[in-house]
Amino acid sequence: MTVTLHVCTTCRAGRPLPEGETAPGLRLHDALAAAAPQGVTVRPVECLSACSQGCAVALSAPGRWSYVYGRLEEADAPAILNGATAYAGAPDGIVPWRERPEIFRKQSLARLPPNGDMS
């Protein structure tokens, strides 16, 4: 199954953005898109409303728990993609704690239940 990795491309990582400089969120998106494995679709989004916690990404797939992660940077792309691959292999989206990349264990901002399941 394909999972979607949403990446906030407008994120400034809590800093002013000098004119002409590429937003850190867009740089993160580009690094992820360039190396995304099969089964992981990297999708740009304009805002994940985690501005004070940027850069931010969200993982989602139909019928699975969704996650939002923050305080990320371009150098984290390999770990993010490892986490997305593990998520793709978890039928319900819940990757066992010890199998998650450290940044996913420590930098989770939110976990949302599958659509329609608020129990």
N, CA and C of each residue as an Amber inpcrd file, in Angstrom:
protein
   357
   0.8380000  -1.1850000   0.0000000   0.0000000   0.0000000   0.0000000
   0.8790000   1.2420000   0.0000000   0.4480000   2.2250000  -0.7370000
   1.1520000   3.5020000  -0.7580000   0.6980000   4.3610000   0.4110000
   1.6670000   4.9740000   1.0750000   1.3710000   5.9150000   2.1460000
   1.7960000   7.3000000   1.6750000   1.2050000   8.3070000   2.2840000
   1.5080000   9.6840000   1.8970000   2.2900000  10.3750000   2.9980000
   3.3910000  10.9780000   2.5930000   4.2080000  11.7900000   3.4820000
   3.9900000  13.2390000   3.0620000   3.1940000  13.9550000   3.8530000
   2.8930000  15.3590000   3.5800000   4.0210000  16.2010000   4.1740000
   4.5200000  17.1550000   3.4250000   5.6330000  17.9890000   3.8910000
   5.2390000  19.4490000   3.7590000   5.3160000  20.1730000   4.8610000
   5.0090000  21.6070000   4.8520000   6.1290000  22.3320000   4.1160000
   5.8190000  22.8300000   2.9420000   6.8490000  23.4830000   2.1230000
   7.0200000  24.9650000   2.4450000   6.1090000  25.5270000   3.2240000
   6.2180000  26.9430000   3.5740000   6.8970000  27.1500000   4.9190000
   7.2470000  26.0800000   5.5880000   7.8330000  26.1810000   6.9180000
   9.1510000  26.9450000   6.8830000   9.2540000  27.8550000   7.8310000
  10.4750000  28.6500000   7.9710000  11.2920000  28.2030000   9.1790000
  10.8570000  27.1350000   9.8250000  11.5580000  26.5810000  10.9930000
  11.7030000  27.6160000  12.1070000  10.6860000  28.4680000  12.2420000
  10.6690000  29.4350000  13.3330000  11.6130000  30.6080000  13.1600000
  12.1260000  30.8190000  11.9580000  13.0730000  31.9120000  11.7280000
  12.5830000  32.7920000  10.5840000  13.0070000  34.0560000  10.5840000
  12.7020000  34.8960000   9.4280000  13.4070000  34.3300000   8.1970000
  12.7930000  34.4900000   7.0610000  13.3660000  33.9720000   5.8190000
  13.8740000  35.1430000   4.9850000  15.2000000  35.2530000   4.8480000
  15.7380000  36.3420000   4.0210000  15.2320000  36.2400000   2.5820000
  15.0420000  37.3770000   1.9590000  14.5520000  37.4100000   0.5870000
  15.4720000  36.5970000  -0.3220000  14.8450000  35.7690000  -1.1430000
  15.5990000  34.9570000  -2.0850000  16.0570000  33.6170000  -1.5330000
  15.9120000  33.3920000  -0.2310000  16.3280000  32.1130000   0.3630000
  15.1730000  31.1100000   0.2760000  15.5120000  29.8630000   0.0200000
  14.5070000  28.8040000  -0.0540000  14.0770000  28.4180000   1.3470000
  12.7770000  28.2950000   1.5540000  12.2450000  27.9180000   2.8700000
  12.7880000  26.5470000   3.2820000  13.1420000  26.3850000   4.5660000
  13.6250000  25.0900000   5.0400000  12.6480000  23.9530000   4.7500000
  11.3570000  24.2230000   4.8200000  10.3690000  23.1910000   4.5350000
  10.4170000  22.7260000   3.0900000  10.6490000  23.6430000   2.1730000
  10.7670000  23.2710000   0.7650000  12.0410000  22.4720000   0.5280000
  13.1220000  22.8590000   1.2000000  14.3650000  22.0780000   1.0800000
  14.1670000  20.6640000   1.6120000  13.4380000  20.5360000   2.7360000
  13.1510000  19.2110000   3.2890000  12.3120000  18.4140000   2.3000000
  11.2770000  19.0230000   1.7560000  10.4370000  18.3460000   0.7630000
  11.2780000  17.8240000  -0.3950000  12.1420000  18.6790000  -0.9290000
  12.9410000  18.2910000  -2.0870000  13.8680000  17.1230000  -1.7700000
  14.4630000  17.1260000  -0.5750000  15.3420000  16.0240000  -0.1730000
  14.5520000  14.7270000  -0.0410000  13.3520000  14.8080000   0.5170000
  12.5130000  13.6130000   0.6740000  12.0200000  13.1080000  -0.6790000
  11.5690000  14.0110000  -1.5290000  11.0400000  13.6130000  -2.8340000
  12.1210000  12.9680000  -3.6940000  13.3410000  13.4410000  -3.5650000
  14.4370000  12.9140000  -4.3810000  14.8190000  11.4890000  -4.0000000
  14.5070000  11.0820000  -2.7690000  14.9490000   9.7680000  -2.2900000
  13.8100000   8.8640000  -1.8420000  12.5690000   9.2580000  -2.0960000
  11.4190000   8.4900000  -1.6030000  11.4160000   7.0720000  -2.1700000
  11.2800000   6.0760000  -1.3020000  11.2170000   4.6960000  -1.7710000
   9.8470000   4.3800000  -2.3600000   9.7890000   3.2700000  -3.0730000
   8.5090000   2.8170000  -3.6100000   7.5520000   2.6070000  -2.4480000
   6.3080000   3.0230000  -2.6340000   5.2950000   2.8810000  -1.5990000
   5.1270000   4.1110000  -0.7330000   5.9990000   5.1160000  -0.9230000
   5.8950000   6.3710000  -0.1690000   5.7480000   7.5130000  -1.1680000
   4.6030000   8.1790000  -1.1280000   4.3520000   9.3410000  -1.9810000
   4.6150000  10.5900000  -1.1610000   5.5190000  11.4250000  -1.6150000
   5.8290000  12.6850000  -0.9290000   4.9780000  13.7650000  -1.5630000
   4.1750000  14.4150000  -0.7340000   3.2300000  15.4110000  -1.2360000
   3.4740000  16.7580000  -0.5310000   3.6880000  17.8180000  -1.3010000
   3.8570000  19.1370000  -0.6800000   2.5240000  19.6840000  -0.1900000
   2.5470000  20.3440000   0.9510000   1.3830000  21.0630000   1.4610000
   1.8640000  22.4380000   1.9020000   0.9670000  23.4030000   1.8640000
   1.3810000  24.7630000   2.1890000   1.4660000  25.0320000   3.6780000
   0.7750000  24.2840000   4.5020000   0.8820000  24.5220000   5.9390000
   0.2970000  23.3350000   6.6960000   0.9960000  22.9100000   7.7320000
   0.4870000  21.8750000   8.6310000   0.1330000  22.4710000   9.9990000
   0.1510000  23.7940000  10.0940000  -0.1790000  24.5200000  11.3320000
   0.6640000  24.0700000  12.5110000   1.9270000  23.8060000  12.2510000
   2.8830000  23.4590000  13.3090000   4.0340000  24.4570000  13.2620000
   3.7040000  25.6980000  12.9930000   4.7050000  26.7300000  12.7220000
   5.7560000  26.8650000  13.8240000   5.3630000  26.7390000  15.0630000
   6.3460000  26.8610000  16.1440000   7.1370000  25.5780000  16.3320000
   6.7860000  24.5370000  15.5870000   7.4550000  23.2350000  15.7120000
   8.0770000  22.7870000  14.3880000   8.2360000  23.7040000  13.4450000
   8.6960000  23.3260000  12.1100000  10.1610000  22.9880000  12.0760000
  10.5140000  22.3250000  11.0360000   9.7570000  21.8500000   9.8830000
   8.8930000  20.6490000  10.2850000   7.7680000  20.4950000   9.6120000
   6.8130000  19.4620000   9.9840000   6.4440000  18.5940000   8.7930000
   6.1680000  17.3250000   9.1170000   5.6680000  16.3700000   8.1300000
   4.5230000  15.6040000   8.7650000   3.6880000  14.9940000   7.9310000
   2.6060000  14.1410000   8.4220000   2.5790000  12.8760000   7.5780000
   2.3490000  11.7510000   8.2260000   2.2140000  10.4610000   7.5430000
   0.7740000  10.0190000   7.6340000   0.2120000   9.5670000   6.5020000
  -1.1670000   9.0930000   6.5200000  -1.3790000   8.0410000   5.4440000
  -2.4210000   7.2520000   5.6570000  -2.8800000   6.2580000   4.6850000
  -4.2930000   5.8650000   5.0970000  -5.1280000   5.4830000   4.1480000
  -6.5000000   5.0950000   4.4690000  -6.5390000   3.9560000   5.4960000
  -7.4010000   4.1280000   6.5080000  -7.6050000   3.0940000   7.5150000
  -6.4940000   2.9620000   8.5290000  -5.5440000   3.8880000   8.5390000
  -4.4160000   3.8170000   9.4750000  -4.3700000   5.0540000  10.3630000
  -3.7010000   4.9180000  11.4890000  -3.3940000   6.0710000  12.3180000
  -2.5140000   7.0080000  11.5110000  -2.6680000   8.3050000  11.7290000
  -1.8370000   9.3180000  11.0830000  -0.9680000   9.9850000  12.1430000
   0.1790000  10.4650000  11.7300000   1.1310000  11.0830000  12.6500000
   1.6180000  12.4010000  12.0850000   1.8940000  13.3660000  12.9860000
   2.5300000  14.6260000  12.6250000   3.8230000  14.7020000  13.4320000
   4.9170000  15.0020000  12.7390000   6.2310000  15.1200000  13.3640000
   6.7850000  16.5010000  13.0920000   7.5300000  17.0360000  14.0600000
   8.0850000  18.3690000  13.9070000   9.5230000  18.4590000  14.3460000
  10.0430000  19.6890000  14.2770000  11.4290000  19.9890000  14.6180000
  12.3870000  19.1900000  13.7270000  12.0440000  19.1170000  12.4410000
  12.8220000  18.3530000  11.4700000  13.6250000  19.2890000  10.5870000
  14.6470000  18.7300000   9.9580000  15.4470000  19.5020000   9.0200000
  15.8820000  18.6100000   7.8700000  16.4440000  19.2290000   6.8630000
  16.8300000  18.5200000   5.6450000  17.7230000  17.3100000   5.9420000
  18.6130000  17.4300000   6.8900000  19.5240000  16.3320000   7.2410000
  18.7860000  15.1210000   7.8060000  17.5420000  15.3050000   8.2400000
  16.7480000  14.2010000   8.7900000  16.0660000  13.3610000   7.7090000
  16.2120000  13.7250000   6.4470000  15.4950000  13.0360000   5.3710000
  15.6770000  11.5170000   5.3940000  16.8960000  10.9800000   5.5470000
  17.0240000   9.5130000   5.5690000  16.2310000   8.8610000   6.7030000
  16.2680000   9.4360000   7.8940000  15.5230000   8.8710000   9.0320000
  14.0150000   8.9910000   8.8000000  13.5700000  10.1050000   8.2410000
  12.1440000  10.2880000   7.9520000  11.6790000   9.2210000   6.9580000
  12.4650000   8.9860000   5.9180000  12.0860000   7.9910000   4.9250000
  12.1260000   6.5790000   5.5010000  13.0610000   6.3040000   6.3950000
  13.0640000   5.0010000   7.0850000  11.7840000   4.8410000   7.9000000
  11.3770000   5.9000000   8.5840000  10.1440000   5.8540000   9.3650000
   8.9150000   5.6870000   8.4830000   8.9160000   6.3520000   7.3360000
   7.7870000   6.2340000   6.4080000   7.7050000   4.8220000   5.8400000
   8.8430000   4.2020000   5.5870000   8.8620000   2.8290000   5.0950000
   8.3240000   1.8730000   6.1520000   8.7180000   2.0780000   7.4060000
   8.1980000   1.2420000   8.4970000   6.6930000   1.4330000   8.6370000
   6.2330000   2.6750000   8.5280000   4.8040000   2.9820000   8.5910000
   4.0530000   2.2680000   7.4630000   4.6310000   2.2680000   6.2650000
   3.9980000   1.6020000   5.1290000   3.8320000   0.1120000   5.3810000
   4.7270000  -0.4670000   6.1590000   4.6580000  -1.8910000   6.4520000
   3.7880000  -2.2560000   7.6350000   3.2650000  -1.2720000   8.3400000
   2.4190000  -1.5240000   9.5140000   0.9480000  -1.4430000   9.0900000
   0.2140000  -2.5420000   9.1370000  -1.1670000  -2.5510000   8.6390000
  -2.0770000  -1.4830000   9.2380000  -1.8590000  -1.1260000  10.5010000
  -2.7080000  -0.1240000  11.1460000  -2.0020000   1.2300000  11.2850000
  -0.7540000   1.3060000  10.8190000   0.0120000   2.5410000  10.9240000
   0.7760000   2.6700000  12.2260000   0.6240000   1.7220000  13.1200000
   1.3210000   1.7890000  14.4000000   2.5880000   0.9360000  14.3120000
   3.7180000   1.5980000  14.1950000   5.0130000   0.9280000  14.1450000
   5.4610000   0.6930000  15.5900000   5.9040000  -0.5160000  15.9290000
   6.3850000  -0.7520000  17.2990000   7.4350000   0.2930000  17.6890000
   7.3530000   0.7410000  18.9350000   8.1830000   1.8330000  19.4560000
   9.6530000   1.6750000  19.0970000  10.2310000   0.5410000  19.3650000
  11.6680000   0.3330000  19.1480000  12.0440000   0.2790000  17.6730000
  11.0750000   0.1080000  16.7950000  11.3540000   0.0580000  15.3620000
  11.2300000   1.4250000  14.6930000  10.8150000   2.4320000  15.4570000
  10.6790000   3.7870000  14.9210000  12.0340000   4.4870000  14.9650000
  12.3250000   5.3220000  13.9650000  13.5370000   6.1480000  14.0590000
  13.4410000   7.0230000  15.3090000  14.5770000   7.3460000  15.8700000
  14.5990000   8.1520000  17.0950000  13.8280000   9.4570000  16.9360000
  13.9470000  10.1170000  15.7780000  13.2210000  11.3840000  15.6080000
  11.7140000  11.1720000  15.6440000  11.2340000   9.9930000  15.2340000
   9.7990000   9.7170000  15.3110000   9.3870000   9.4140000  16.7410000
  10.2650000   8.8800000  17.5480000   9.9410000   8.6170000  18.9570000
   9.9350000   9.9080000  19.7630000  10.8290000  10.8260000  19.4450000
  11.0100000  12.0330000  20.2660000  10.3530000  13.2790000  19.7130000
   9.9800000  13.2890000  18.4300000   9.5080000  14.5200000  17.8200000
   8.0920000  14.4100000  17.2650000   7.3210000  13.5140000  17.8490000
   5.9260000  13.3670000  17.4410000   5.1150000  14.5160000  18.0360000
   4.3230000  15.1600000  17.1940000   3.4750000  16.2550000  17.6530000
   2.0340000  15.8090000  17.8420000   1.5910000  14.8490000  17.0370000
   0.2000000  14.3910000  17.1280000   0.0660000  13.0090000  16.5090000
  -0.9180000  12.2740000  17.0240000  -1.3150000  10.9820000  16.4640000
  -2.8230000  11.0390000  16.3330000  -3.3170000  10.7750000  15.1280000
  -4.7450000  10.8720000  14.8520000  -5.2960000   9.5030000  14.4830000
  -6.4810000   9.1640000  15.0090000  -7.0580000   7.8540000  14.6850000
  -7.4770000   7.7760000  13.2270000  -7.6100000   6.5510000  12.7370000
  -8.1040000   6.3920000  11.3670000  -9.4330000   7.1180000  11.1730000
  -9.6510000   7.6310000   9.9860000 -10.8810000   8.3570000   9.6790000
 -12.0940000   7.5320000  10.0620000 -12.9780000   8.1380000  10.8180000
 -14.2040000   7.4590000  11.2280000 -14.0810000   6.6820000  12.5110000
 -12.8690000   6.5960000  13.0750000 -12.6630000   5.8310000  14.3130000
 -12.1810000   6.7640000  15.4070000 -13.0750000   7.2720000  16.1930000
 -12.7040000   8.2140000  17.2550000 -12.7490000   7.5320000  18.6260000
 -12.6470000   6.2030000  18.6630000 -12.7020000   5.4930000  19.9560000
 -11.3350000   5.3780000  20.5800000
